[in-house]
Amino acid sequence: MKNKKSIILISFLFVGLILAACSGGEDVNSKESEESGGGKETTLHVAALESAYGTEMWDQIAESYEAANKNINIELTIEKNLEEVIRPNMQAGEYPDVLLLATNRPEALTETLIKENGLENISDVLNMNIPTEKVTVNKKLLDGFTDTLATNPYANGETYLAPMFYSPTGLFFNAGLFEEKGWKVPETWDEMWELGEKAKKEGISLFTYPTTGYFDTLVGSMLYAAGGPEFYNAAMTYEDGIWETEEASQVLQTIEKLAEYTHSDTVANANPNDFTKNQQFILDNKALFMPNGNWVVDEMKEAPRSKNFQWGMTSIPAFEKSGDRYAFTFFEQIWIPAAAKHKDEAKEFIAYMYSDEAASIFLDAGAVQPINGITKKLEGQKQTFYSIYEEEGALPAMGTFASTEPVPGASMGDTLYGTIDSVMSSETSFEEWQAEMEEVSDKLRPAMN
């Protein structure tokens, strides 16, 4: 009888523990329950690189998003050395839910995860409605920003990184001089050569460049214009025979012809010590165009300039009338680790990044996103530069050569850009340059990661 009572007592205690766990035991399982959805509270970990835009804008984004989503808490990690801060946790299996961390950084954390298939496919985010707005993400984004290796790293039509803050580049010129002369900014290379002849009669060169490194944006835009995104991606992934194609020949021959219209002192000044002398040619009306980015304005802000000088920027000319024109852009990317815990909530957060509310917060900090209508909110020279895609109708060019294992004596950058000075000096012919490009491409192809 005693044993029977003990069994009954133990049974009651066991049932009581179960009931306590189900009703009042939230200290044990509430966090897991809350994070599983169904209106429960979720903590979304957002990590972003701290840049010149500062950290305050992210605090405002978190506050605004939490106000509109009562079941979401945003946990921010904003650091200048973001990779160093988050890598230990990631190695322990604790990943942020959302990461704003671009490619082409020395630590190459984003590239590493790309190689390891460690990014979540976010193609569906492009078709999501932006919170509080009756428009999808892809309708809000400017054309071309999700059709590149920078967002579709596997070249399979699937998006794994979304474009965020961007900076366009192009050909910079003195808009005041063009107005004074009544000259039209060329839209094709044929028009460029015609203008070059006009300018030559007035003692003005058509072209200059700071250093050959600035050709990365110019050549990139020209490759896009010659063959479109697929051709560009083929060149970036060392496709066999790519530099011997008609499209590549057109690009390299055009650069060779530019030598006829380039200021005679350009090559001598095209080095880290004297490059501003070449930039000064634009301010002094000694040359009409140079490839550059909007940073040149601050770089030359103390430099003397001609009367009525006004910065202008245009996209790279098309190869044929009504052909596509491109302006290379650098942009940061936002993405979701494949190992993130809250992928659905992370996708909704990324969709919010393109809302008018979020764009306004970012814009106040100086960060511009590639979304329709953004340039109307800019002022002065910044509006001129960023309107290149909307008002001028240029398409964005973006991307870079695929990474490879080190190959002694083989560098695409050195061969493609480093040879340009000798091309401009007529020491290297177009054919020789082309052969060197194909040779290096052949060496790097099998070493591609």
Coordinates of C-alpha atoms in Angstrom, one line a residue:
M1 CA 0.0 0.0 0.0
K2 CA 2.8 2.3 0.8
N3 CA 4.5 1.7 -2.6
K4 CA 1.2 2.4 -4.4
K5 CA 0.8 5.8 -2.6
S6 CA 4.4 6.6 -3.6
I7 CA 3.7 5.8 -7.2
I8 CA 0.6 8.0 -7.2
L9 CA 2.5 10.9 -5.5
I10 CA 5.3 10.6 -8.0
S11 CA 2.8 10.6 -10.9
F12 CA 1.1 13.8 -9.6
L13 CA 4.5 15.5 -9.3
F14 CA 5.5 14.4 -12.8
V15 CA 2.2 15.7 -14.3
G16 CA 2.6 18.9 -12.3
L17 CA 6.1 19.4 -13.8
I18 CA 4.7 18.9 -17.3
L19 CA 1.9 21.4 -16.7
A20 CA 4.4 23.9 -15.3
A21 CA 6.6 23.5 -18.3
C22 CA 3.7 24.0 -20.7
S23 CA 2.1 27.0 -18.9
G24 CA 4.6 28.8 -16.7
G25 CA 7.9 27.4 -17.8
E26 CA 8.8 30.1 -20.3
D27 CA 12.2 30.6 -18.7
V28 CA 13.1 27.2 -20.1
N29 CA 11.7 27.2 -23.7
S30 CA 10.3 30.7 -24.3
K31 CA 13.2 32.0 -26.3
E32 CA 13.0 29.0 -28.7
S33 CA 9.3 29.3 -28.9
E34 CA 9.3 33.0 -29.5
E35 CA 11.9 32.7 -32.2
S36 CA 10.0 30.1 -34.1
G37 CA 7.5 32.6 -35.5
G38 CA 3.7 32.8 -35.0
G39 CA 3.9 36.4 -33.8
K40 CA 6.4 35.6 -31.1
E41 CA 9.4 37.8 -30.5
T42 CA 12.5 37.3 -32.6
T43 CA 16.0 38.8 -32.2
L44 CA 17.4 39.6 -35.6
H45 CA 21.2 40.0 -35.6
V46 CA 22.3 42.6 -38.2
A47 CA 26.0 43.1 -38.8
A48 CA 27.3 45.9 -41.0
L49 CA 30.7 47.4 -41.8
E50 CA 31.2 50.9 -40.3
S51 CA 32.1 53.2 -43.1
A52 CA 32.3 56.9 -43.6
Y53 CA 28.5 57.1 -43.2
G54 CA 28.9 56.4 -39.5
T55 CA 26.8 54.2 -37.1
E56 CA 23.9 56.5 -36.3
M57 CA 22.0 55.6 -39.4
W58 CA 21.9 52.0 -38.4
D59 CA 20.6 52.9 -34.9
Q60 CA 17.8 54.8 -36.7
I61 CA 17.1 51.9 -39.0
A62 CA 16.8 49.5 -36.1
E63 CA 14.5 51.9 -34.2
S64 CA 12.2 52.4 -37.2
Y65 CA 12.0 48.7 -38.1
E66 CA 11.3 47.7 -34.5
A67 CA 8.5 50.3 -34.3
A68 CA 6.8 48.8 -37.4
N69 CA 7.5 45.2 -36.4
K70 CA 6.6 44.7 -32.7
N71 CA 7.7 41.1 -32.7
I72 CA 11.3 41.9 -33.9
N73 CA 14.2 43.1 -31.9
I74 CA 17.3 44.2 -33.9
E75 CA 20.7 43.4 -32.5
L76 CA 23.3 45.5 -34.2
T77 CA 27.0 44.9 -34.7
I78 CA 28.6 47.8 -36.5
E79 CA 32.3 47.8 -36.6
K80 CA 35.2 49.1 -38.8
N81 CA 36.9 45.8 -38.3
L82 CA 33.7 43.8 -38.8
E83 CA 35.4 40.6 -40.1
E84 CA 37.6 40.4 -37.0
V85 CA 34.7 40.9 -34.7
I86 CA 32.2 38.3 -36.2
R87 CA 34.6 35.7 -37.5
P88 CA 35.2 33.9 -34.1
N89 CA 31.4 33.6 -33.5
M90 CA 30.9 32.3 -37.1
Q91 CA 33.6 29.7 -36.6
A92 CA 31.7 28.6 -33.5
G93 CA 28.5 28.3 -35.6
E94 CA 26.9 31.6 -34.6
Y95 CA 26.2 33.6 -37.7
P96 CA 24.5 37.1 -38.1
D97 CA 21.1 36.9 -39.8
V98 CA 22.0 39.8 -42.1
L99 CA 25.4 41.1 -43.2
L100 CA 26.3 44.3 -45.0
L101 CA 29.8 43.4 -46.1
A102 CA 31.1 43.9 -49.7
T103 CA 33.4 41.9 -51.8
N104 CA 36.9 43.1 -52.7
R105 CA 38.0 43.6 -49.1
P106 CA 41.4 42.4 -47.9
E107 CA 40.0 39.8 -45.5
A108 CA 37.8 38.4 -48.4
L109 CA 35.2 37.0 -45.9
T110 CA 32.4 37.4 -48.3
E111 CA 34.3 35.7 -51.1
T112 CA 35.2 32.9 -48.8
L113 CA 31.6 32.2 -48.0
I114 CA 30.7 32.5 -51.7
K115 CA 33.3 29.8 -52.5
E116 CA 31.9 27.6 -49.7
N117 CA 28.3 28.1 -50.9
G118 CA 27.7 29.8 -47.6
L119 CA 25.3 32.5 -48.8
E120 CA 21.5 32.2 -48.9
N121 CA 19.7 32.5 -52.2
I122 CA 17.7 35.7 -52.0
S123 CA 16.2 35.8 -55.5
D124 CA 12.8 35.7 -53.9
V125 CA 13.5 39.0 -52.1
L126 CA 13.4 40.8 -55.4
N127 CA 9.8 39.8 -55.8
M128 CA 8.8 40.7 -52.3
N129 CA 6.7 43.8 -51.6
I130 CA 8.5 46.5 -49.8
P131 CA 6.9 46.9 -46.3
T132 CA 4.3 49.6 -46.3
E133 CA 4.7 50.2 -50.0
K134 CA 2.8 48.8 -53.0
V135 CA 5.9 47.9 -55.0
T136 CA 8.3 45.0 -55.2
V137 CA 12.0 45.3 -54.6
N138 CA 12.9 44.7 -58.2
K139 CA 10.6 47.4 -59.4
K140 CA 12.3 49.8 -57.0
L141 CA 15.8 49.0 -58.0
L142 CA 17.6 50.7 -60.9
D143 CA 18.0 48.4 -64.0
G144 CA 21.1 46.3 -64.2
F145 CA 22.1 46.2 -60.5
T146 CA 21.1 42.6 -60.1
D147 CA 22.5 41.3 -63.4
T148 CA 26.1 41.0 -62.5
L149 CA 28.7 38.7 -60.8
A150 CA 28.7 41.1 -57.9
T151 CA 25.1 40.0 -57.0
N152 CA 24.9 36.7 -58.9
P153 CA 28.3 35.2 -58.1
Y154 CA 27.6 31.8 -59.7
A155 CA 26.4 33.3 -63.0
N156 CA 23.3 31.1 -62.8
G157 CA 20.7 33.8 -62.8
E158 CA 20.2 33.5 -59.0
T159 CA 20.8 36.4 -56.7
Y160 CA 22.8 35.9 -53.5
L161 CA 23.8 39.5 -52.7
A162 CA 21.6 42.6 -52.9
P163 CA 23.1 46.0 -54.0
M164 CA 23.2 48.7 -51.4
F165 CA 25.2 52.0 -51.2
Y166 CA 26.9 52.8 -54.6
S167 CA 29.3 55.3 -56.2
P168 CA 29.2 55.8 -60.0
T169 CA 32.2 56.5 -62.1
G170 CA 32.5 57.9 -65.6
L171 CA 34.3 60.5 -67.8
F172 CA 34.7 63.8 -66.0
F173 CA 34.8 67.1 -67.9
N174 CA 34.3 70.8 -67.6
A175 CA 30.6 71.3 -68.3
G176 CA 31.2 75.1 -68.4
L177 CA 33.6 74.8 -71.4
F178 CA 31.1 72.7 -73.3
E179 CA 28.4 75.3 -72.7
E180 CA 30.7 78.0 -73.7
K181 CA 31.7 76.3 -77.0
G182 CA 28.3 74.9 -77.7
W183 CA 29.7 71.4 -77.8
K184 CA 27.5 68.3 -77.3
V185 CA 28.8 65.6 -75.0
P186 CA 29.5 62.6 -77.3
E187 CA 27.2 59.6 -77.1
T188 CA 29.2 57.3 -79.4
W189 CA 32.9 56.8 -80.1
D190 CA 32.5 58.2 -83.6
E191 CA 31.2 61.4 -82.0
M192 CA 34.2 61.3 -79.7
W193 CA 36.6 61.3 -82.6
E194 CA 34.7 64.1 -84.3
L195 CA 34.9 66.2 -81.1
G196 CA 38.6 65.3 -80.8
E197 CA 39.3 66.8 -84.2
K198 CA 37.4 70.0 -83.2
A199 CA 39.2 70.3 -79.9
K200 CA 42.6 69.7 -81.6
K201 CA 42.1 72.7 -83.8
E202 CA 41.8 74.8 -80.6
G203 CA 44.9 73.3 -78.9
I204 CA 42.8 71.0 -76.6
S205 CA 43.4 67.3 -76.2
L206 CA 40.4 65.0 -76.1
F207 CA 41.6 62.7 -73.4
T208 CA 43.9 62.2 -70.4
Y209 CA 43.9 59.9 -67.4
P210 CA 45.4 60.1 -63.8
T211 CA 47.1 56.7 -63.9
T212 CA 46.5 53.5 -65.8
G213 CA 44.8 52.1 -62.8
Y214 CA 41.8 54.3 -63.6
F215 CA 41.2 52.3 -66.8
D216 CA 39.6 49.5 -64.6
T217 CA 36.3 51.4 -64.8
L218 CA 36.7 52.6 -68.4
V219 CA 37.7 49.1 -69.8
G220 CA 35.0 47.5 -67.7
S221 CA 32.3 49.8 -69.1
M222 CA 33.6 49.2 -72.6
L223 CA 33.5 45.5 -72.3
Y224 CA 29.9 45.7 -71.2
A225 CA 29.1 48.0 -74.1
A226 CA 30.8 45.7 -76.6
G227 CA 29.1 42.4 -75.6
G228 CA 26.8 42.9 -72.7
P229 CA 26.9 41.3 -69.2
E230 CA 27.5 37.8 -70.4
F231 CA 30.5 38.8 -72.5
Y232 CA 31.9 40.8 -69.5
N233 CA 31.5 37.8 -67.2
A234 CA 33.2 35.5 -69.7
A235 CA 36.2 37.9 -69.7
M236 CA 36.2 38.0 -65.9
T237 CA 36.2 34.2 -65.7
Y238 CA 39.0 33.7 -68.3
E239 CA 37.0 32.0 -71.0
D240 CA 39.2 30.4 -73.7
G241 CA 39.8 32.8 -76.6
I242 CA 37.8 35.7 -75.1
W243 CA 40.5 38.3 -75.8
E244 CA 40.6 37.2 -79.4
T245 CA 36.9 37.9 -80.0
E246 CA 35.6 40.7 -82.1
E247 CA 34.2 42.4 -79.0
A248 CA 37.5 42.4 -77.2
S249 CA 39.3 43.6 -80.3
Q250 CA 36.9 46.5 -80.5
V251 CA 37.7 47.6 -77.0
L252 CA 41.4 47.3 -77.2
Q253 CA 41.6 49.0 -80.6
T254 CA 39.5 51.9 -79.3
I255 CA 41.9 52.4 -76.5
E256 CA 44.8 52.3 -79.0
K257 CA 43.1 55.0 -81.0
L258 CA 42.6 57.1 -77.9
A259 CA 46.4 57.5 -77.9
E260 CA 46.0 59.8 -80.9
Y261 CA 43.9 62.2 -78.9
T262 CA 45.6 61.9 -75.5
H263 CA 47.5 64.9 -74.0
S264 CA 51.2 64.5 -74.8
D265 CA 52.3 64.8 -71.1
T266 CA 49.8 62.3 -69.8
V267 CA 52.1 59.2 -69.7
A268 CA 54.9 61.2 -68.0
N269 CA 52.5 62.3 -65.3
A270 CA 50.7 59.0 -64.9
N271 CA 52.3 58.0 -61.6
P272 CA 51.4 58.3 -57.8
N273 CA 53.4 61.5 -57.5
D274 CA 52.2 63.5 -60.5
F275 CA 48.8 62.1 -61.4
T276 CA 47.1 65.3 -60.2
K277 CA 48.9 67.2 -63.0
N278 CA 46.8 65.1 -65.5
Q279 CA 43.6 65.9 -63.5
Q280 CA 44.6 69.6 -63.7
F281 CA 44.4 69.4 -67.5
I282 CA 40.6 69.2 -67.2
L283 CA 40.5 72.2 -64.9
D284 CA 42.8 74.2 -67.2
N285 CA 40.9 73.2 -70.4
K286 CA 43.9 71.4 -71.8
A287 CA 42.0 68.2 -72.1
L288 CA 38.3 67.4 -72.3
F289 CA 37.7 64.0 -70.6
M290 CA 39.3 61.8 -68.0
P291 CA 38.1 58.6 -66.3
N292 CA 37.5 59.1 -62.6
G293 CA 35.1 58.9 -59.7
N294 CA 33.3 61.5 -57.7
W295 CA 36.1 61.6 -55.2
V296 CA 38.0 63.8 -57.7
V297 CA 36.0 66.8 -56.7
D298 CA 37.4 66.8 -53.1
E299 CA 40.8 65.7 -54.4
M300 CA 41.0 68.9 -56.6
K301 CA 39.0 71.3 -54.5
E302 CA 42.0 73.5 -53.7
A303 CA 43.3 73.5 -57.3
P304 CA 43.1 76.5 -59.6
R305 CA 40.6 76.3 -62.4
S306 CA 39.5 78.1 -65.5
K307 CA 36.7 80.7 -65.5
N308 CA 33.2 79.2 -65.3
F309 CA 34.5 75.8 -64.5
Q310 CA 31.8 73.3 -63.5
W311 CA 32.3 69.6 -63.0
G312 CA 30.4 67.3 -65.4
M313 CA 30.3 63.5 -65.6
T314 CA 29.1 61.3 -68.4
S315 CA 28.9 57.6 -69.2
I316 CA 31.3 55.8 -71.5
P317 CA 30.3 56.3 -75.2
A318 CA 28.5 53.5 -77.1
F319 CA 30.1 51.7 -80.0
E320 CA 27.2 52.4 -82.2
K321 CA 24.3 54.8 -82.4
S322 CA 21.5 54.0 -79.9
G323 CA 23.8 51.3 -78.4
D324 CA 24.0 50.7 -74.7
R325 CA 26.1 53.0 -72.7
Y326 CA 27.6 52.0 -69.3
A327 CA 29.1 53.7 -66.3
F328 CA 31.0 51.5 -63.9
T329 CA 29.9 51.6 -60.3
F330 CA 31.2 50.4 -57.0
F331 CA 28.6 49.3 -54.5
E332 CA 28.3 47.6 -51.1
Q333 CA 26.3 44.4 -50.8
I334 CA 23.9 43.1 -48.2
W335 CA 23.3 39.3 -47.8
I336 CA 22.2 36.4 -45.6
P337 CA 24.5 33.6 -44.5
A338 CA 23.2 30.2 -45.4
A339 CA 23.7 29.3 -41.7
A340 CA 21.6 32.2 -40.4
K341 CA 18.8 31.2 -37.9
H342 CA 16.1 33.6 -39.0
K343 CA 16.2 33.6 -42.8
D344 CA 12.6 34.6 -43.5
E345 CA 12.8 37.5 -41.1
A346 CA 16.2 38.5 -42.6
K347 CA 14.6 38.6 -46.1
E348 CA 11.9 40.9 -44.9
F349 CA 14.5 43.1 -43.3
I350 CA 16.4 43.3 -46.6
A351 CA 13.2 44.2 -48.5
Y352 CA 12.7 47.1 -46.0
M353 CA 16.2 48.4 -46.9
Y354 CA 14.7 49.7 -50.2
S355 CA 11.7 51.5 -48.6
D356 CA 11.3 55.2 -48.8
E357 CA 11.7 55.4 -45.0
A358 CA 15.0 53.5 -45.0
A359 CA 16.4 55.3 -48.0
S360 CA 15.7 58.6 -46.4
I361 CA 17.6 57.6 -43.2
F362 CA 20.6 56.4 -45.3
L363 CA 20.5 59.5 -47.5
D364 CA 20.7 61.8 -44.5
A365 CA 24.0 60.1 -43.7
G366 CA 25.3 60.5 -47.3
A367 CA 24.6 56.9 -48.4
V368 CA 22.9 56.6 -51.8
Q369 CA 21.1 53.5 -52.9
P370 CA 20.4 52.3 -56.5
I371 CA 16.7 52.9 -56.3
N372 CA 14.4 54.8 -58.7
G373 CA 13.8 58.5 -57.8
I374 CA 16.7 58.8 -55.4
T375 CA 18.5 61.4 -57.5
K376 CA 15.6 63.8 -57.2
K377 CA 16.4 64.0 -53.5
L378 CA 20.1 64.9 -54.1
E379 CA 21.5 68.4 -54.6
G380 CA 24.2 70.1 -56.5
Q381 CA 27.1 68.1 -58.0
K382 CA 26.0 65.0 -56.2
Q383 CA 22.8 65.0 -58.1
T384 CA 24.7 65.4 -61.4
F385 CA 26.9 62.4 -60.7
Y386 CA 24.2 60.1 -59.4
S387 CA 21.7 60.9 -62.1
I388 CA 23.9 59.2 -64.7
Y389 CA 21.7 56.1 -64.6
E390 CA 18.3 57.7 -64.4
E391 CA 18.5 60.8 -66.5
E392 CA 21.2 59.9 -68.9
G393 CA 20.0 56.4 -69.3
A394 CA 23.3 54.7 -68.7
L395 CA 23.4 51.1 -67.4
P396 CA 25.6 50.2 -64.5
A397 CA 28.7 48.1 -65.1
M398 CA 30.2 46.3 -62.2
G399 CA 32.3 43.3 -61.2
T400 CA 35.9 42.2 -61.3
F401 CA 38.2 39.3 -62.4
A402 CA 37.4 36.0 -60.7
S403 CA 39.9 35.1 -58.0
T404 CA 42.5 32.5 -58.7
E405 CA 45.3 30.6 -56.9
P406 CA 48.6 32.6 -57.3
V407 CA 50.2 32.0 -60.7
P408 CA 53.8 33.3 -60.9
G409 CA 54.2 35.9 -63.6
A410 CA 50.5 36.0 -64.4
S411 CA 48.4 39.1 -63.5
M412 CA 45.4 40.3 -65.4
G413 CA 45.7 43.7 -63.7
D414 CA 49.3 44.2 -64.7
T415 CA 48.8 43.0 -68.2
L416 CA 45.5 44.8 -69.0
Y417 CA 46.0 48.1 -67.2
G418 CA 49.8 48.2 -66.7
T419 CA 50.4 47.9 -70.4
I420 CA 48.3 51.0 -71.3
D421 CA 51.1 53.5 -70.9
S422 CA 53.2 51.7 -73.5
V423 CA 50.1 51.5 -75.8
M424 CA 49.6 55.2 -75.4
S425 CA 53.3 55.7 -76.2
S426 CA 53.0 53.5 -79.3
E427 CA 55.6 51.1 -77.9
T428 CA 53.1 48.3 -77.7
S429 CA 50.7 47.5 -80.6
F430 CA 47.1 46.4 -80.2
E431 CA 48.0 43.0 -81.5
E432 CA 50.8 42.5 -79.0
W433 CA 48.6 43.6 -76.1
Q434 CA 45.8 41.3 -77.2
A435 CA 48.2 38.3 -77.4
E436 CA 49.5 39.0 -73.9
M437 CA 46.0 39.2 -72.5
E438 CA 45.0 35.9 -74.0
E439 CA 48.2 34.3 -72.8
V440 CA 47.7 35.4 -69.2
S441 CA 44.0 34.4 -69.3
D442 CA 45.0 30.9 -70.4
K443 CA 47.4 30.6 -67.4
L444 CA 44.8 31.8 -64.9
R445 CA 41.8 29.8 -66.1
P446 CA 42.9 26.4 -64.5
A447 CA 43.8 28.3 -61.3
M448 CA 40.4 29.9 -60.8
N449 CA 38.8 29.3 -57.4

